[in-house]
Amino acid sequence: MTNAAPDSDNAAALQRAYYDRTAAEYDTAHLYEGCQHDVALGYMTPLFEALDIRTVLDVGTGTGRTLRALQANPKLDVIGVEPVRALLDKAVDAGAPPTALVQGSGFHLPFPDNSFDAVVEVAVLHHVPDPSPIVAEMLRVARRAVFVDDDNRFGRGRLSSRLVKLAIYRAGLWPAFWKAKTRGKGYQYTDDDGISYSYSVYDSLPALAEWADRVVLVPTGIENGTSWLHPLLSNPHVLLCAVKGEPRLPWLRLGTLA
Ligand SMILES: C[S@@+](CC[C@H](N)C(=O)[O-])C[C@H]1O[C@@H](n2cnc3c(N)ncnc32)[C@H](O)[C@@H]1O
């Protein structure tokens, strides 16, 4: 891991202990209808159809929430990878087929290059000190599309604070600022979410844009005011869709409409 906080081993152990402790209640505590991840799935799934996606990898599948939702589509073959055994056991209890689950880390995905049409992550990247190696792994194993459904620090707080955060980030001072804010730890701990780091899907935008032909950003949380810089400055949760090639629907032949 690069750029990890000095006590990141301790943080990883704390996070692991948090999931071991809360796995049994994870679904009741985190899954509710209409949450930002449901909104993201609603935007993502029609794109699967239009991109002719057949195989999907869900990185950090946890209790298999996304995996189970996607498996409802018989056209999709979905695999979930997850490091925490207690969460995988819970995924099986909740109905995920054991053969669709692999214990492993996003830092070293146990799959060859280009093995999946689409690779998805939901709420994983704000739980690691440096998401870049996981994003690089997702791009390595993906053929057509990568979906990042996660936090956007710039869309949270009062407008003045959102603008200040953006200015600090653009000046290259965000890591130092965040470290001071968290008193040297580099992470926060809450009973709701365990250990979390400061993350925005925009941090991963350059890597995803270099890989893809197009990147589409979809606001998925509750809108935080209005802004011409939307959703960067107006939404705390964003779905980033990085796509190679163009979506096509068999019944829509745009070239013939002129
Ligand atoms: C907030 S949970 C989200 C779980 C699931 N994606 C969902 O939406 O319900 C964060 C997940 O990231 C997983 N995670 C943390 N570090 C990871 C890593 N290095 N590689 C893969 N997954 C990781 C955790 O074990 C946990 O399952």
JSON list of N, CA, C and O in Angstrom, two decimals, residues 41 57-58 63 65 68 86 105 152 156 170 174 191 215 244:
[
{"chain": "A", "resi": 41, "resn": "LEU", "atom": "N", "xyz": [-27.60, 1.78, -8.32]},
{"chain": "A", "resi": 41, "resn": "LEU", "atom": "CA", "xyz": [-27.94, 0.54, -9.05]},
{"chain": "A", "resi": 41, "resn": "LEU", "atom": "C", "xyz": [-28.98, 0.83, -10.14]},
{"chain": "A", "resi": 41, "resn": "LEU", "atom": "O", "xyz": [-28.93, 0.26, -11.23]},
{"chain": "A", "resi": 57, "resn": "LEU", "atom": "N", "xyz": [-17.83, -8.23, -11.73]},
{"chain": "A", "resi": 57, "resn": "LEU", "atom": "CA", "xyz": [-17.13, -8.46, -10.46]},
{"chain": "A", "resi": 57, "resn": "LEU", "atom": "C", "xyz": [-17.51, -7.34, -9.50]},
{"chain": "A", "resi": 57, "resn": "LEU", "atom": "O", "xyz": [-17.41, -6.15, -9.83]},
{"chain": "A", "resi": 58, "resn": "ASP", "atom": "N", "xyz": [-17.97, -7.72, -8.30]},
{"chain": "A", "resi": 58, "resn": "ASP", "atom": "CA", "xyz": [-18.30, -6.76, -7.25]},
{"chain": "A", "resi": 58, "resn": "ASP", "atom": "C", "xyz": [-17.17, -6.79, -6.21]},
{"chain": "A", "resi": 58, "resn": "ASP", "atom": "O", "xyz": [-17.05, -7.75, -5.45]},
{"chain": "A", "resi": 63, "resn": "THR", "atom": "N", "xyz": [-21.77, -8.20, 2.51]},
{"chain": "A", "resi": 63, "resn": "THR", "atom": "CA", "xyz": [-22.80, -9.23, 2.66]},
{"chain": "A", "resi": 63, "resn": "THR", "atom": "C", "xyz": [-23.49, -9.52, 1.32]},
{"chain": "A", "resi": 63, "resn": "THR", "atom": "O", "xyz": [-24.55, -10.15, 1.30]},
{"chain": "A", "resi": 65, "resn": "ARG", "atom": "N", "xyz": [-24.81, -7.38, -0.94]},
{"chain": "A", "resi": 65, "resn": "ARG", "atom": "CA", "xyz": [-25.98, -6.58, -1.29]},
{"chain": "A", "resi": 65, "resn": "ARG", "atom": "C", "xyz": [-26.08, -6.33, -2.81]},
{"chain": "A", "resi": 65, "resn": "ARG", "atom": "O", "xyz": [-27.09, -6.63, -3.44]},
{"chain": "A", "resi": 68, "resn": "ARG", "atom": "N", "xyz": [-26.29, -9.68, -4.90]},
{"chain": "A", "resi": 68, "resn": "ARG", "atom": "CA", "xyz": [-27.62, -10.32, -4.88]},
{"chain": "A", "resi": 68, "resn": "ARG", "atom": "C", "xyz": [-28.60, -9.55, -5.76]},
{"chain": "A", "resi": 68, "resn": "ARG", "atom": "O", "xyz": [-29.40, -10.15, -6.49]},
{"chain": "A", "resi": 86, "resn": "ALA", "atom": "N", "xyz": [-16.36, -13.10, 7.95]},
{"chain": "A", "resi": 86, "resn": "ALA", "atom": "CA", "xyz": [-17.65, -12.97, 8.64]},
{"chain": "A", "resi": 86, "resn": "ALA", "atom": "C", "xyz": [-18.71, -12.36, 7.70]},
{"chain": "A", "resi": 86, "resn": "ALA", "atom": "O", "xyz": [-19.89, -12.73, 7.75]},
{"chain": "A", "resi": 105, "resn": "SER", "atom": "N", "xyz": [-8.57, -9.67, -1.54]},
{"chain": "A", "resi": 105, "resn": "SER", "atom": "CA", "xyz": [-8.47, -8.22, -1.35]},
{"chain": "A", "resi": 105, "resn": "SER", "atom": "C", "xyz": [-8.49, -7.50, -2.69]},
{"chain": "A", "resi": 105, "resn": "SER", "atom": "O", "xyz": [-7.97, -8.00, -3.69]},
{"chain": "A", "resi": 152, "resn": "ASN", "atom": "N", "xyz": [-18.17, 11.65, -2.00]},
{"chain": "A", "resi": 152, "resn": "ASN", "atom": "CA", "xyz": [-17.61, 12.84, -2.62]},
{"chain": "A", "resi": 152, "resn": "ASN", "atom": "C", "xyz": [-17.48, 13.90, -1.54]},
{"chain": "A", "resi": 152, "resn": "ASN", "atom": "O", "xyz": [-18.44, 14.57, -1.19]},
{"chain": "A", "resi": 156, "resn": "ARG", "atom": "N", "xyz": [-20.17, 17.80, 0.50]},
{"chain": "A", "resi": 156, "resn": "ARG", "atom": "CA", "xyz": [-20.69, 17.67, 1.87]},
{"chain": "A", "resi": 156, "resn": "ARG", "atom": "C", "xyz": [-20.37, 18.94, 2.65]},
{"chain": "A", "resi": 156, "resn": "ARG", "atom": "O", "xyz": [-19.29, 19.50, 2.50]},
{"chain": "A", "resi": 170, "resn": "ARG", "atom": "N", "xyz": [-7.11, 21.45, -4.51]},
{"chain": "A", "resi": 170, "resn": "ARG", "atom": "CA", "xyz": [-6.48, 21.86, -5.77]},
{"chain": "A", "resi": 170, "resn": "ARG", "atom": "C", "xyz": [-5.08, 22.43, -5.53]},
{"chain": "A", "resi": 170, "resn": "ARG", "atom": "O", "xyz": [-4.23, 22.40, -6.40]},
{"chain": "A", "resi": 174, "resn": "TRP", "atom": "N", "xyz": [-4.46, 18.87, 0.59]},
{"chain": "A", "resi": 174, "resn": "TRP", "atom": "CA", "xyz": [-5.49, 18.11, 1.28]},
{"chain": "A", "resi": 174, "resn": "TRP", "atom": "C", "xyz": [-4.93, 17.05, 2.23]},
{"chain": "A", "resi": 174, "resn": "TRP", "atom": "O", "xyz": [-5.38, 16.96, 3.39]},
{"chain": "A", "resi": 191, "resn": "ASP", "atom": "N", "xyz": [-19.49, 4.69, 14.91]},
{"chain": "A", "resi": 191, "resn": "ASP", "atom": "CA", "xyz": [-20.16, 3.39, 15.16]},
{"chain": "A", "resi": 191, "resn": "ASP", "atom": "C", "xyz": [-20.94, 2.94, 13.92]},
{"chain": "A", "resi": 191, "resn": "ASP", "atom": "O", "xyz": [-21.13, 1.75, 13.71]},
{"chain": "A", "resi": 215, "resn": "VAL", "atom": "N", "xyz": [-16.45, 9.08, -19.32]},
{"chain": "A", "resi": 215, "resn": "VAL", "atom": "CA", "xyz": [-16.78, 8.95, -17.90]},
{"chain": "A", "resi": 215, "resn": "VAL", "atom": "C", "xyz": [-18.04, 9.75, -17.64]},
{"chain": "A", "resi": 215, "resn": "VAL", "atom": "O", "xyz": [-18.15, 10.90, -18.06]},
{"chain": "A", "resi": 244, "resn": "LYS", "atom": "N", "xyz": [-15.79, 1.91, -21.90]},
{"chain": "A", "resi": 244, "resn": "LYS", "atom": "CA", "xyz": [-15.08, 1.79, -23.18]},
{"chain": "A", "resi": 244, "resn": "LYS", "atom": "C", "xyz": [-16.09, 1.51, -24.27]},
{"chain": "A", "resi": 244, "resn": "LYS", "atom": "O", "xyz": [-16.95, 0.63, -24.09]}
]
